[in-house]
Amino acid sequence: MAKILLLNGSAHQNGCTATALQEMISVFEKENVETELIQIGNKQIRGCIGCGFCKKNGRCVFNGDLVNEVAEKLEHADGLVVGSPVYYASPNGTVISFMDRLFYSTSYSKQMKVGAAVVSCRRGGNTASFDVLNKYFTISGMPVASSTYWNQVHGFSAEDVKKDLEGLQTMRNLARNMAFMIKAFDMAKSTMGLPEMEREFFTSFPDGK
Ligand SMILES: Cc1cc2nc3c(=O)[nH]c(=O)nc-3n(C[C@H](O)[C@H](O)[C@H](O)COP(=O)(O)O)c2cc1C
């Protein structure tokens, strides 16, 4: 059975972001896709320090704040949804710290795992935050699921988001597209395998200066 991890980057377990993610989960259940919702926004999650420990050891040097636990789960998952509230027109600090460390510390291939970013703001900054989160997927060979609008809801409380009917519709359509992509990729992988991925070059400035 296909499995999708969903990260709630908000400290509010039943807030706006959670409401959007729950709307997706209700579709995944109908589509027979297993889900695991992981609450990260209420944890103390420090940022990456670029120490290089993960390159030698395959895991982040900092334990106990879910990054290494989620890394293990992601290796076996088919898709990842990251949900974040918007703070000053960006994903919140917890989500950025978490995603930097999760993506930098995992050396296994994430190629063709499907990614989706979901953002929630009261009024402005959703699309800028959406861009930031999609970049973790698009540097990792992960196809990005899309919907009938950018993956966003609006509200200050869960009750507001429940009134954002188009936002919730966007979440349902996103979940349907994501489930379809995961099932289609699974069929394609069983007949064609994965596309070749070159890793030979790692240049900063071509003249070496
Ligand atoms: C520190 C902070 C900064 C915020 N910045 C913005 C912002 O830039 N734009 C906006 O529309 N809402 C902003 N908000 C409101 C939240 O993004 C919004 O209420 C969100 O939907 C809350 O989601 P949650 O219930 O999942 O935490 C901010 C809230 C906080 C606490």
Short mmCIF file of C-alpha atoms and ligand atoms in Angstrom, two decimals:
data_model
loop_
_atom_site.label_atom_id
_atom_site.label_comp_id
_atom_site.label_asym_id
_atom_site.label_seq_id
_atom_site.Cartn_x
_atom_site.Cartn_y
_atom_site.Cartn_z
CA MET A 1 0.00 0.00 0.00
CA ALA A 2 1.30 3.46 -0.89
CA LYS A 3 2.25 5.63 2.05
CA ILE A 4 2.35 9.41 2.45
CA LEU A 5 3.92 11.31 5.33
CA LEU A 6 2.33 14.63 6.24
CA LEU A 7 4.23 17.14 8.38
CA ASN A 8 2.34 19.79 10.29
CA GLY A 9 4.80 22.61 10.85
CA SER A 10 2.41 24.62 12.99
CA ALA A 11 2.49 24.53 16.78
CA HIS A 12 -1.31 24.48 16.61
CA GLN A 13 -2.28 20.85 16.47
CA ASN A 14 -5.82 21.69 15.38
CA GLY A 15 -5.21 24.99 13.65
CA CYS A 16 -5.36 26.19 10.06
CA THR A 17 -2.55 24.06 8.61
CA ALA A 18 -3.94 20.99 10.37
CA THR A 19 -7.38 21.66 8.86
CA ALA A 20 -5.89 21.75 5.36
CA LEU A 21 -3.89 18.56 5.95
CA GLN A 22 -6.94 16.77 7.38
CA GLU A 23 -8.87 17.61 4.22
CA MET A 24 -6.14 15.86 2.23
CA ILE A 25 -6.11 12.87 4.60
CA SER A 26 -9.87 12.34 4.08
CA VAL A 27 -9.17 11.94 0.34
CA PHE A 28 -6.14 9.69 0.85
CA GLU A 29 -8.29 7.37 2.97
CA LYS A 30 -10.82 7.07 0.14
CA GLU A 31 -7.96 6.44 -2.29
CA ASN A 32 -6.59 3.61 -0.11
CA VAL A 33 -3.36 5.46 0.54
CA GLU A 34 -1.85 5.04 4.01
CA THR A 35 -1.02 8.28 5.82
CA GLU A 36 0.99 9.33 8.83
CA LEU A 37 0.56 12.85 10.17
CA ILE A 38 3.56 14.04 12.15
CA GLN A 39 3.33 17.11 14.35
CA ILE A 40 6.65 18.97 14.16
CA GLY A 41 5.63 22.56 14.85
CA ASN A 42 5.42 22.11 18.62
CA LYS A 43 8.94 20.65 18.90
CA GLN A 44 12.16 22.53 19.61
CA ILE A 45 13.90 22.06 16.28
CA ARG A 46 17.23 23.73 15.79
CA GLY A 47 18.68 24.73 12.44
CA CYS A 48 21.38 22.98 10.41
CA ILE A 49 24.93 23.93 11.42
CA GLY A 50 26.59 22.54 8.28
CA CYS A 51 28.92 20.33 10.36
CA GLY A 52 29.08 17.53 7.77
CA PHE A 53 28.35 14.78 10.35
CA CYS A 54 25.50 13.53 8.14
CA LYS A 55 27.77 13.07 5.12
CA LYS A 56 29.87 10.57 7.08
CA ASN A 57 27.16 8.99 9.22
CA GLY A 58 24.00 9.17 7.13
CA ARG A 59 22.00 10.96 9.81
CA CYS A 60 21.84 14.36 11.48
CA VAL A 61 24.16 14.98 14.43
CA PHE A 62 21.21 16.23 16.51
CA ASN A 63 18.88 13.55 17.85
CA GLY A 64 15.57 13.63 19.62
CA ASP A 65 13.69 16.28 17.67
CA LEU A 66 12.11 14.01 15.04
CA VAL A 67 14.43 14.84 12.11
CA ASN A 68 16.22 11.47 12.17
CA GLU A 69 12.97 9.63 12.92
CA VAL A 70 11.19 11.23 9.96
CA ALA A 71 14.26 10.60 7.77
CA GLU A 72 13.89 6.85 8.41
CA LYS A 73 10.18 6.96 7.62
CA LEU A 74 10.67 9.02 4.46
CA GLU A 75 13.02 6.42 3.00
CA HIS A 76 10.10 3.99 2.81
CA ALA A 77 7.35 6.49 1.97
CA ASP A 78 6.04 7.28 -1.50
CA GLY A 79 5.16 10.90 -0.86
CA LEU A 80 5.71 13.83 1.49
CA VAL A 81 3.36 16.70 2.28
CA VAL A 82 4.82 19.58 4.23
CA GLY A 83 2.38 22.03 5.74
CA SER A 84 3.41 25.37 7.18
CA PRO A 85 1.77 28.48 8.54
CA VAL A 86 3.12 31.67 6.98
CA TYR A 87 5.30 33.80 9.27
CA TYR A 88 6.39 37.10 7.77
CA ALA A 89 5.71 35.84 4.23
CA SER A 90 7.85 32.72 4.72
CA PRO A 91 7.35 29.20 6.06
CA ASN A 92 7.79 29.38 9.84
CA GLY A 93 11.25 28.94 11.33
CA THR A 94 10.53 25.48 12.68
CA VAL A 95 9.62 24.14 9.25
CA ILE A 96 12.69 25.64 7.60
CA SER A 97 15.00 24.24 10.29
CA PHE A 98 13.34 20.83 9.98
CA MET A 99 13.36 20.68 6.19
CA ASP A 100 16.98 21.91 5.88
CA ARG A 101 18.17 19.14 8.18
CA LEU A 102 15.86 16.45 6.80
CA PHE A 103 16.83 17.02 3.17
CA TYR A 104 20.53 17.68 3.79
CA SER A 105 21.09 14.70 6.07
CA THR A 106 19.35 12.03 3.98
CA SER A 107 21.64 10.47 1.40
CA TYR A 108 19.14 7.93 0.01
CA SER A 109 17.42 8.76 -3.26
CA LYS A 110 14.19 10.67 -3.06
CA GLN A 111 13.77 10.45 -6.82
CA MET A 112 10.09 10.05 -7.83
CA LYS A 113 8.75 10.34 -4.29
CA VAL A 114 5.94 12.84 -4.78
CA GLY A 115 6.12 16.12 -2.87
CA ALA A 116 3.47 18.67 -2.01
CA ALA A 117 3.74 21.91 -0.05
CA VAL A 118 0.70 23.32 1.75
CA VAL A 119 0.67 26.81 3.23
CA SER A 120 -1.75 28.72 5.40
CA CYS A 121 -1.83 32.44 5.99
CA ARG A 122 -4.35 34.93 7.27
CA ARG A 123 -3.86 37.36 4.43
CA GLY A 124 -0.55 37.48 2.51
CA GLY A 125 2.68 35.59 1.89
CA ASN A 126 1.28 32.23 0.86
CA THR A 127 2.83 32.09 -2.60
CA ALA A 128 6.28 33.17 -1.40
CA SER A 129 6.17 30.47 1.28
CA PHE A 130 4.92 27.91 -1.25
CA ASP A 131 7.94 28.65 -3.47
CA VAL A 132 10.37 28.12 -0.60
CA LEU A 133 8.93 24.73 0.30
CA ASN A 134 8.73 23.45 -3.28
CA LYS A 135 12.46 24.00 -3.66
CA TYR A 136 13.26 21.12 -1.29
CA PHE A 137 11.43 18.78 -3.67
CA THR A 138 12.70 20.18 -6.93
CA ILE A 139 16.37 19.83 -6.00
CA SER A 140 15.74 16.20 -5.01
CA GLY A 141 14.26 14.64 -8.15
CA MET A 142 10.84 14.71 -6.52
CA PRO A 143 7.86 15.48 -8.79
CA VAL A 144 5.58 18.09 -7.28
CA ALA A 145 1.83 17.49 -7.09
CA SER A 146 -0.35 20.43 -7.98
CA SER A 147 -4.01 21.34 -7.77
CA THR A 148 -6.62 23.75 -9.09
CA TYR A 149 -4.98 26.67 -7.27
CA TRP A 150 -1.64 27.04 -5.47
CA ASN A 151 -1.81 24.81 -2.42
CA GLN A 152 -2.99 27.35 0.09
CA VAL A 153 -5.72 28.11 2.58
CA HIS A 154 -6.56 31.38 4.32
CA GLY A 155 -7.45 31.93 7.94
CA PHE A 156 -6.41 32.92 11.42
CA SER A 157 -8.27 30.01 13.02
CA ALA A 158 -9.41 26.56 11.96
CA GLU A 159 -12.96 27.92 11.78
CA ASP A 160 -11.84 30.48 9.18
CA VAL A 161 -10.24 27.77 7.07
CA LYS A 162 -13.44 25.69 7.19
CA LYS A 163 -15.13 28.67 5.51
CA ASP A 164 -12.42 28.85 2.83
CA LEU A 165 -14.31 26.51 0.54
CA GLU A 166 -12.01 27.02 -2.42
CA GLY A 167 -8.96 26.42 -0.23
CA LEU A 168 -10.41 23.10 0.96
CA GLN A 169 -11.35 22.16 -2.59
CA THR A 170 -7.75 22.87 -3.58
CA MET A 171 -6.60 20.45 -0.85
CA ARG A 172 -8.95 17.69 -2.03
CA ASN A 173 -7.88 18.06 -5.65
CA LEU A 174 -4.24 18.14 -4.59
CA ALA A 175 -4.67 14.90 -2.66
CA ARG A 176 -6.38 13.21 -5.61
CA ASN A 177 -3.60 14.26 -7.97
CA MET A 178 -0.95 13.16 -5.49
CA ALA A 179 -2.55 9.73 -5.01
CA PHE A 180 -2.83 9.32 -8.78
CA MET A 181 0.81 10.27 -9.32
CA ILE A 182 2.02 7.84 -6.67
CA LYS A 183 0.00 4.97 -8.13
CA ALA A 184 1.08 5.83 -11.69
CA PHE A 185 4.76 6.10 -10.74
CA ASP A 186 4.54 2.78 -8.95
CA MET A 187 3.25 1.12 -12.13
CA ALA A 188 5.88 2.86 -14.25
CA LYS A 189 8.72 1.91 -11.88
CA SER A 190 7.73 -1.75 -12.03
CA THR A 191 8.11 -1.78 -15.82
CA MET A 192 10.75 0.89 -16.50
CA GLY A 193 12.64 1.39 -13.25
CA LEU A 194 13.85 4.87 -12.40
CA PRO A 195 15.43 7.37 -14.81
CA GLU A 196 19.23 7.49 -14.78
CA MET A 197 20.60 10.22 -12.51
CA GLU A 198 24.07 11.65 -13.13
CA ARG A 199 26.01 12.82 -10.08
CA GLU A 200 29.48 13.34 -11.54
CA PHE A 201 29.65 17.13 -11.37
CA PHE A 202 29.47 19.40 -8.33
CA THR A 203 30.78 22.76 -9.56
CA SER A 204 30.55 26.11 -7.89
CA PHE A 205 32.50 28.30 -10.32
CA PRO A 206 33.71 26.70 -13.54
CA ASP A 207 37.07 28.52 -13.46
CA GLY A 208 37.76 27.22 -9.96
CA LYS A 209 38.11 30.75 -8.48
C1 LIG B 1 4.87 35.25 13.98
C2 LIG B 1 3.70 35.22 13.02
C3 LIG B 1 3.85 35.78 11.78
C4 LIG B 1 2.79 35.75 10.86
N1 LIG B 1 2.97 36.29 9.62
C5 LIG B 1 1.94 36.27 8.75
C6 LIG B 1 2.12 36.80 7.42
O1 LIG B 1 3.19 37.22 7.01
N2 LIG B 1 1.04 36.81 6.61
C7 LIG B 1 -0.18 36.35 7.01
O2 LIG B 1 -1.12 36.43 6.24
N3 LIG B 1 -0.37 35.78 8.22
C8 LIG B 1 0.67 35.73 9.10
N4 LIG B 1 0.51 35.15 10.34
C9 LIG B 1 -0.76 34.46 10.62
C10 LIG B 1 -0.67 32.95 10.32
O3 LIG B 1 0.11 32.67 9.20
C11 LIG B 1 -2.04 32.34 10.03
O4 LIG B 1 -2.92 32.68 11.05
C12 LIG B 1 -1.98 30.85 9.82
O5 LIG B 1 -3.10 30.44 9.09
C13 LIG B 1 -1.95 30.08 11.15
O6 LIG B 1 -1.85 28.69 10.87
P1 LIG B 1 -1.88 27.61 12.06
O7 LIG B 1 -3.20 27.73 12.76
O8 LIG B 1 -1.74 26.29 11.39
O9 LIG B 1 -0.73 27.92 12.96
C14 LIG B 1 1.54 35.14 11.25
C15 LIG B 1 1.41 34.58 12.51
C16 LIG B 1 2.48 34.62 13.39
C17 LIG B 1 2.33 33.97 14.75
#
